Short mmCIF file of C-alpha atoms (C1' of nucleotides) in Angstrom, two decimals:
data_model
loop_
_atom_site.label_atom_id
_atom_site.label_comp_id
_atom_site.label_asym_id
_atom_site.label_seq_id
_atom_site.Cartn_x
_atom_site.Cartn_y
_atom_site.Cartn_z
CA UNK A 282 44.93 -84.62 10.04
CA UNK A 283 44.33 -81.33 8.79
CA UNK A 284 40.50 -79.95 8.76
CA UNK A 285 39.37 -78.75 5.26
CA UNK A 286 36.84 -75.71 5.62
CA UNK A 287 34.43 -74.67 3.35
CA UNK A 288 32.22 -71.40 3.21
CA UNK A 289 29.61 -70.60 0.84
CA UNK A 290 29.48 -67.67 -1.09
CA UNK A 291 27.77 -65.25 1.79
CA UNK A 292 30.13 -66.50 4.15
CA UNK A 293 32.92 -65.92 2.11
CA UNK A 294 31.74 -62.13 1.04
CA UNK A 295 31.07 -61.53 4.96
CA UNK A 296 35.15 -62.84 5.74
CA UNK A 297 36.57 -60.43 3.13
CA UNK A 298 34.27 -57.70 3.43
CA UNK A 299 32.77 -58.10 0.19
CA UNK A 300 29.34 -59.25 -0.94
CA UNK A 301 28.18 -61.84 -2.69
CA UNK A 302 27.08 -59.78 -5.53
CA UNK A 303 30.47 -58.70 -5.77
CA UNK A 304 32.00 -62.25 -5.48
CA UNK A 305 29.92 -63.91 -8.33
CA UNK A 306 30.78 -60.06 -10.81
CA UNK A 307 34.19 -61.65 -9.59
CA UNK A 308 34.18 -64.86 -11.06
CA UNK A 309 32.65 -63.30 -13.78
CA UNK A 310 35.13 -61.43 -14.73
CA UNK A 311 37.69 -64.65 -14.31
CA UNK A 312 39.26 -63.75 -11.24
CA UNK A 313 38.42 -66.77 -9.31
CA UNK A 314 39.15 -69.46 -11.51
CA UNK A 315 40.05 -71.59 -8.01
CA UNK A 316 36.77 -71.82 -6.97
CA UNK A 317 35.19 -74.92 -6.99
CA UNK A 318 31.21 -75.98 -6.92
CA UNK A 319 29.21 -79.11 -5.32
CA UNK A 320 27.03 -80.71 -7.80
CA UNK A 321 24.67 -78.92 -7.71
CA UNK A 322 26.49 -75.60 -9.31
CA UNK A 323 27.28 -73.63 -5.56
CA UNK A 324 30.53 -72.17 -5.21
CA UNK A 325 32.19 -73.16 -2.04
CA UNK A 326 35.35 -71.26 -1.00
CA UNK A 327 38.24 -72.56 0.51
CA UNK A 328 40.56 -71.27 2.69
CA UNK A 329 43.00 -70.93 -0.28
CA UNK A 330 40.23 -69.16 -1.82
CA UNK A 331 39.95 -66.90 0.68
CA UNK A 332 43.49 -66.02 0.39
CA UNK A 333 43.48 -65.50 -2.92
CA UNK A 334 40.38 -62.66 -2.35
CA UNK A 335 42.63 -61.03 0.01
CA UNK A 336 45.36 -60.58 -2.78
CA UNK A 337 42.46 -58.93 -5.07
CA UNK A 338 41.89 -56.74 -2.22
CA UNK A 339 45.22 -55.79 -1.74
CA UNK A 340 45.94 -55.68 -5.66
CA UNK A 341 42.62 -53.01 -5.55
CA UNK A 342 44.24 -51.24 -2.63
CA UNK A 343 47.39 -50.27 -5.17
CA UNK A 344 44.88 -49.09 -7.52
CA UNK A 345 45.03 -51.96 -10.28
CA UNK A 346 41.95 -52.29 -12.30
CA UNK A 347 40.19 -55.76 -12.98
CA UNK A 348 40.98 -56.72 -15.95
CA UNK A 349 44.97 -56.41 -14.92
CA UNK A 350 43.83 -58.60 -11.91
CA UNK A 351 42.33 -60.86 -14.05
CA UNK A 352 45.49 -61.21 -16.19
CA UNK A 353 47.50 -61.98 -12.98
CA UNK A 354 44.93 -65.00 -12.12
CA UNK A 355 45.49 -66.33 -15.70
CA UNK A 356 49.54 -66.11 -14.59
CA UNK A 357 48.33 -68.06 -11.80
CA UNK A 358 46.22 -70.85 -13.78
CA UNK A 359 49.40 -71.02 -16.19
CA UNK A 360 51.70 -71.87 -12.99
CA UNK A 361 55.23 -71.58 -13.02
CA UNK A 362 56.07 -71.21 -16.62
CA UNK A 363 54.77 -67.47 -15.79
CA UNK A 364 56.34 -66.99 -12.25
CA UNK A 365 58.71 -64.25 -14.08
CA UNK A 366 55.95 -61.64 -15.22
CA UNK A 367 53.89 -62.62 -11.84
CA UNK A 368 57.36 -61.40 -10.09
CA UNK A 369 57.68 -58.40 -12.32
CA UNK A 370 53.73 -57.22 -11.34
CA UNK A 371 54.76 -57.00 -7.78
CA UNK A 372 57.76 -54.95 -8.98
CA UNK A 373 55.65 -52.56 -10.77
CA UNK A 374 52.64 -52.51 -8.05
CA UNK A 375 55.47 -51.63 -5.64
CA UNK A 376 56.72 -48.78 -7.16
CA UNK A 377 52.98 -47.59 -8.18
CA UNK A 378 52.59 -47.58 -4.49
CA UNK A 379 55.59 -45.78 -3.21
CA UNK A 380 54.72 -42.90 -6.17
CA UNK A 381 51.16 -43.10 -4.39
CA UNK A 382 52.38 -42.60 -1.49
CA UNK A 383 55.11 -39.63 -2.23
CA UNK A 384 52.15 -37.38 -4.26
CA UNK A 385 50.05 -38.29 -1.01
CA UNK A 386 52.54 -37.00 1.09
CA UNK A 387 52.54 -33.58 -1.17
CA UNK A 388 49.23 -33.76 -1.32
CA UNK A 389 49.09 -33.75 2.43
CA UNK A 390 51.55 -30.53 2.83
CA UNK A 391 48.96 -28.35 0.58
CA UNK A 392 46.46 -29.25 2.46
CA UNK A 393 48.48 -28.39 5.84
CA UNK A 394 49.26 -25.18 4.80
CA UNK A 395 45.36 -24.13 4.38
CA UNK A 396 44.96 -25.86 7.72
CA UNK A 397 46.99 -23.23 8.66
CA UNK A 398 45.57 -20.55 6.38
CA UNK A 399 41.86 -21.05 7.33
CA UNK A 400 42.71 -21.69 10.97
CA UNK A 401 43.95 -17.71 11.77
CA UNK A 402 41.43 -16.49 9.55
CA UNK A 403 38.80 -17.96 11.80
CA UNK A 404 40.69 -16.57 13.93
CA UNK A 405 40.45 -13.17 12.80
CA UNK A 406 36.53 -14.10 11.51
CA UNK A 407 38.09 -12.85 7.93
CA UNK A 408 40.01 -14.33 5.41
CA UNK A 409 41.20 -10.58 4.83
CA UNK A 410 44.25 -11.44 7.37
CA UNK A 411 45.93 -13.37 4.16
CA UNK A 412 44.95 -10.04 1.81
CA UNK A 413 48.75 -9.14 1.40
CA UNK A 414 50.22 -12.91 1.22
CA UNK A 415 50.57 -12.22 -2.30
CA UNK A 416 52.38 -9.26 -2.37
CA UNK A 417 54.29 -10.25 0.40
CA UNK A 418 55.76 -13.44 -1.51
CA UNK A 419 56.60 -11.02 -4.50
CA UNK A 420 58.74 -8.55 -2.34
CA UNK A 421 60.47 -11.63 -0.63
CA UNK A 422 60.76 -13.29 -4.10
CA UNK A 423 61.53 -9.61 -5.88
CA UNK A 424 63.81 -8.97 -2.96
CA UNK B 238 52.22 -1.39 -11.03
CA UNK B 239 50.81 -4.95 -10.96
CA UNK B 240 50.45 -6.39 -15.11
CA UNK B 241 47.21 -8.85 -14.94
CA UNK B 242 47.44 -11.45 -16.96
CA UNK B 243 44.33 -13.05 -19.04
CA UNK B 244 44.58 -17.12 -19.89
CA UNK B 245 42.30 -18.25 -22.49
CA UNK B 246 40.29 -21.71 -22.13
CA UNK B 247 43.02 -23.38 -23.50
CA UNK B 248 46.02 -21.65 -22.10
CA UNK B 249 44.36 -22.30 -18.85
CA UNK B 250 44.10 -26.04 -19.45
CA UNK B 251 47.60 -26.45 -20.30
CA UNK B 252 48.57 -24.60 -17.11
CA UNK B 253 47.27 -26.89 -14.65
CA UNK B 254 47.35 -29.84 -16.97
CA UNK B 255 43.63 -30.73 -17.47
CA UNK B 256 41.69 -30.06 -21.03
CA UNK B 257 39.37 -27.34 -21.82
CA UNK B 258 36.96 -29.80 -22.26
CA UNK B 259 37.84 -30.33 -18.48
CA UNK B 260 37.46 -27.09 -17.37
CA UNK B 261 34.09 -26.10 -19.18
CA UNK B 262 32.44 -29.64 -17.39
CA UNK B 263 33.94 -28.06 -14.24
CA UNK B 264 32.35 -24.67 -14.69
CA UNK B 265 28.99 -26.49 -15.39
CA UNK B 266 29.12 -28.25 -12.09
CA UNK B 267 29.71 -25.05 -10.17
CA UNK B 268 33.35 -25.40 -9.21
CA UNK B 269 34.31 -22.22 -11.07
CA UNK B 270 32.36 -19.56 -10.50
CA UNK B 271 34.62 -16.61 -10.03
CA UNK B 272 35.64 -16.96 -13.84
CA UNK B 273 34.85 -13.69 -15.41
CA UNK B 274 33.42 -13.79 -19.30
CA UNK B 275 34.16 -11.07 -22.27
CA UNK B 276 31.42 -9.15 -23.59
CA UNK B 277 31.06 -12.27 -26.18
CA UNK B 278 30.63 -15.05 -23.55
CA UNK B 279 34.41 -16.49 -24.00
CA UNK B 280 36.15 -17.30 -20.19
CA UNK B 281 39.14 -15.85 -19.30
CA UNK B 282 41.23 -17.00 -16.13
CA UNK B 283 43.22 -14.43 -14.43
CA UNK B 284 46.11 -15.88 -11.90
CA UNK B 285 43.71 -15.96 -9.33
CA UNK B 286 41.57 -18.79 -11.18
CA UNK B 287 44.72 -20.48 -11.89
CA UNK B 288 45.48 -21.24 -7.92
CA UNK B 289 41.48 -21.87 -7.58
CA UNK B 290 42.06 -24.85 -10.00
CA UNK B 291 45.16 -25.72 -8.38
CA UNK B 292 43.13 -26.15 -5.42
CA UNK B 293 40.59 -28.08 -7.51
CA UNK B 294 43.52 -30.62 -8.39
CA UNK B 295 44.98 -30.98 -5.06
CA UNK B 296 41.34 -31.78 -3.30
CA UNK B 297 40.37 -33.84 -6.10
CA UNK B 298 44.33 -35.45 -5.01
CA UNK B 299 42.80 -36.58 -1.54
CA UNK B 300 40.03 -38.06 -3.31
CA UNK B 301 37.14 -35.55 -2.58
CA UNK B 302 34.50 -36.16 -5.60
CA UNK B 303 33.38 -33.00 -7.37
CA UNK B 304 29.75 -32.11 -5.78
CA UNK B 305 32.00 -31.53 -2.45
CA UNK B 306 34.22 -29.49 -4.00
CA UNK B 307 30.86 -27.48 -5.17
CA UNK B 308 29.93 -27.02 -2.05
CA UNK B 309 33.48 -25.60 -1.04
CA UNK B 310 33.29 -23.19 -3.58
CA UNK B 311 29.67 -22.50 -2.99
CA UNK B 312 31.14 -21.76 0.71
CA UNK B 313 33.84 -19.25 -1.04
CA UNK B 314 31.21 -17.27 -2.46
CA UNK B 315 29.56 -17.07 0.56
CA UNK B 316 33.05 -15.08 2.10
CA UNK B 317 33.43 -14.86 5.50
CA UNK B 318 30.48 -16.70 7.02
CA UNK B 319 31.40 -19.68 5.58
CA UNK B 320 35.29 -19.61 7.19
CA UNK B 321 34.60 -21.94 9.96
CA UNK B 322 33.44 -24.70 7.78
CA UNK B 323 36.18 -24.42 5.09
CA UNK B 324 38.37 -24.68 8.07
CA UNK B 325 36.95 -27.83 9.20
CA UNK B 326 36.59 -29.10 5.14
CA UNK B 327 40.41 -29.44 5.64
CA UNK B 328 41.02 -30.93 8.89
CA UNK B 329 38.60 -33.63 7.55
CA UNK B 330 40.85 -33.67 4.64
CA UNK B 331 43.70 -33.69 6.32
CA UNK B 332 42.55 -36.93 8.30
CA UNK B 333 41.22 -38.65 4.94
CA UNK B 334 44.60 -38.08 3.36
CA UNK B 335 46.66 -39.30 7.03
CA UNK B 336 44.55 -42.47 6.77
CA UNK B 337 44.98 -43.25 3.15
CA UNK B 338 48.57 -42.86 3.79
CA UNK B 339 48.63 -45.42 6.26
CA UNK B 340 46.23 -47.70 4.19
CA UNK B 341 48.78 -47.50 1.53
CA UNK B 342 52.06 -48.59 4.12
CA UNK B 343 49.93 -51.55 4.77
CA UNK B 344 49.67 -52.84 1.50
CA UNK B 345 53.21 -51.65 0.75
CA UNK B 346 54.61 -54.48 3.13
CA UNK B 347 51.81 -56.72 1.61
CA UNK B 348 53.08 -56.35 -1.55
CA UNK B 349 56.70 -56.26 -0.43
CA UNK B 350 55.92 -59.79 0.73
CA UNK B 351 55.14 -61.18 -2.35
CA UNK B 352 58.04 -59.33 -3.93
CA UNK B 353 60.32 -61.62 -1.83
CA UNK B 354 57.53 -64.73 -2.24
CA UNK B 355 57.97 -64.47 -5.89
CA UNK B 356 61.64 -63.39 -6.15
CA UNK B 357 62.50 -66.71 -4.25
CA UNK B 358 60.33 -68.78 -6.46
CA UNK B 359 61.53 -67.30 -9.84
CA UNK B 360 64.88 -68.29 -8.47
CA UNK B 361 63.63 -71.70 -7.36
CA UNK B 362 62.37 -71.68 -10.79
CA UNK B 363 59.24 -73.24 -9.09
CA UNK B 364 56.27 -72.13 -6.46
CA UNK B 365 57.07 -75.32 -4.70
CA UNK B 366 59.75 -73.66 -2.74
CA UNK B 367 57.00 -72.29 -0.57
CA UNK B 368 54.58 -75.62 -0.56
CA UNK B 369 54.84 -75.75 3.25
CA UNK B 370 54.97 -72.03 4.58
CA UNK B 371 51.68 -72.65 5.71
CA UNK B 372 52.55 -75.77 7.54
CA UNK B 373 55.90 -73.68 9.06
CA UNK B 374 53.08 -70.85 10.26
CA UNK B 375 50.66 -73.69 11.97
CA UNK B 376 54.03 -75.17 13.53
CA UNK B 377 55.24 -72.08 14.97
CA UNK B 378 52.02 -70.33 15.82
CA UNK B 379 50.45 -73.71 17.76
CA UNK B 380 54.33 -74.45 19.30
"C1'" DA C 4 36.56 -12.98 -48.75
"C1'" DT C 5 37.98 -17.21 -47.28
"C1'" DA C 6 40.17 -20.44 -45.04
"C1'" DT C 7 41.00 -21.64 -40.38
"C1'" DC C 8 41.22 -22.15 -35.41
"C1'" DA C 9 39.64 -21.31 -30.93
"C1'" DT C 10 35.18 -21.42 -28.76
"C1'" DT C 11 30.77 -21.47 -27.43
"C1'" DT C 12 26.16 -24.65 -25.86
"C1'" DA C 13 23.78 -28.90 -24.79
"C1'" DA C 14 23.64 -33.26 -24.77
"C1'" DA C 15 24.78 -37.58 -26.00
"C1'" DG C 16 28.06 -41.43 -25.29
"C1'" DT C 17 32.43 -43.82 -22.50
"C1'" DT C 18 34.18 -46.56 -18.84
"C1'" DA C 19 34.75 -48.94 -14.19
"C1'" DA C 20 33.16 -51.45 -11.13
"C1'" DC C 21 29.59 -52.30 -9.22
"C1'" DT C 22 24.58 -53.35 -7.88
"C1'" DC C 23 20.14 -54.71 -8.35
"C1'" DT C 24 16.42 -57.53 -10.91
"C1'" DA C 25 14.07 -61.31 -12.67
"C1'" DA C 26 13.09 -65.96 -13.11
"C1'" DG C 27 14.21 -70.03 -11.12
"C1'" DT C 28 16.72 -73.92 -8.35
"C1'" DC C 29 17.67 -76.23 -4.24
"C1'" DA C 30 17.61 -77.78 0.83
"C1'" DA C 31 16.09 -77.03 5.61
"C1'" DG C 32 12.59 -76.45 9.09
"C1'" DT C 33 6.92 -76.60 10.50
"C1'" DA D 49 3.19 -80.05 0.86
"C1'" DC D 50 4.72 -75.72 1.88
"C1'" DT D 51 6.91 -71.68 2.75
"C1'" DT D 52 11.82 -69.37 3.79
"C1'" DG D 53 15.77 -68.56 2.55
"C1'" DA D 54 20.53 -68.88 0.21
"C1'" DC D 55 21.80 -69.84 -4.12
"C1'" DT D 56 21.98 -69.65 -9.48
"C1'" DT D 57 22.18 -66.63 -14.58
"C1'" DA D 58 21.83 -63.54 -17.57
"C1'" DG D 59 21.20 -58.82 -18.41
"C1'" DA D 60 19.81 -54.33 -16.95
"C1'" DG D 61 20.52 -49.96 -14.21
"C1'" DT D 62 23.91 -46.95 -11.69
"C1'" DT D 63 27.45 -43.74 -10.60
"C1'" DA D 64 31.36 -40.43 -10.99
"C1'" DA D 65 33.92 -38.38 -14.07
"C1'" DC D 66 34.98 -37.44 -17.69
"C1'" DT D 67 34.91 -37.31 -23.38
"C1'" DT D 68 32.89 -36.31 -27.84
"C1'" DT D 69 29.90 -34.63 -31.07
"C1'" DA D 70 26.84 -31.38 -32.79
"C1'" DA D 71 26.41 -27.15 -34.74
"C1'" DA D 72 27.04 -22.36 -34.07
"C1'" DT D 73 29.58 -17.88 -33.33
"C1'" DG D 74 33.61 -15.44 -32.97
"C1'" DA D 75 38.78 -14.32 -33.68
"C1'" DT D 76 43.15 -14.45 -37.23
"C1'" DA D 77 46.14 -15.13 -41.22
"C1'" DT D 78 46.68 -15.08 -45.94
#
DNA sequence: ATATCATTTAAAGTTAACTCTAAGTCAAGT
DNA sequence: ACTTGACTTAGAGTTAACTTTAAATGATAT
């Protein structure tokens, strides 16, 4: 027999590294349609609700806005009729994350160039050590 | 003799893929202390100013907030006395970008798992094909 | 000369995602 | 009985980074 654990809003918040305030905000925005209540109206979170919250965190980590996550949760409520839409959503998220990574790799190169630029400048005690950089670049370019 | 080109605010904006409004906002926030004006108070952007804007775009791409970029520009105005601080800033940016990339790679793995999950569900026409996933995972875990 | 742009400033408005406050209910401990 | 602490709601406030507006000045074309 599987024991079914339930969590209060603050326990759930701690588990998924959010605040109870934020969970209520997500609920209000329609991100948590599956969370049950006691007869007194108090939310009780199941393990499955925690998994949903982990998924929400994951989608947020891809840069997805709350209202788009809400649309996804609406599809989840609709069940198997929206499977294709949900699949497409994750394919799009995948593309988005790949693009973000490639942009960050490009940014990383520029930052690393600046690290070298300032490392040499700090060693020389002045930025003037790079004063002719542009001229050198132009010379190389124009033969 | 090098020809010194100058750009109006809207020309500069187009070059760096921002709007003239945004450039004025950046100027107001202290991000563009080097931009000169005509006798009538009109900004004219040099090639070097465009490079500064590219750098600002690069720092923003690392997730750096405007006020931190302003502090960096303040250090630039102060010249060689703040070389060490500027160097440290880029080292920190480097670490930050590396961290973001590794987090996105982790997120990518989760998303790709969901892609597989929904691909198989779409093929089966129902999510029920994964109904026993958790049980299987538990079985594996507990021997 | 007149119309049409582009530019200037100061300041108000927008959006997302919280974050906090007020006012109240409920269960447990002393 | 009373305090403490967690929970509830509705709604106001916050922050960053723009974005738009208003009112005025300056530059260009016909």
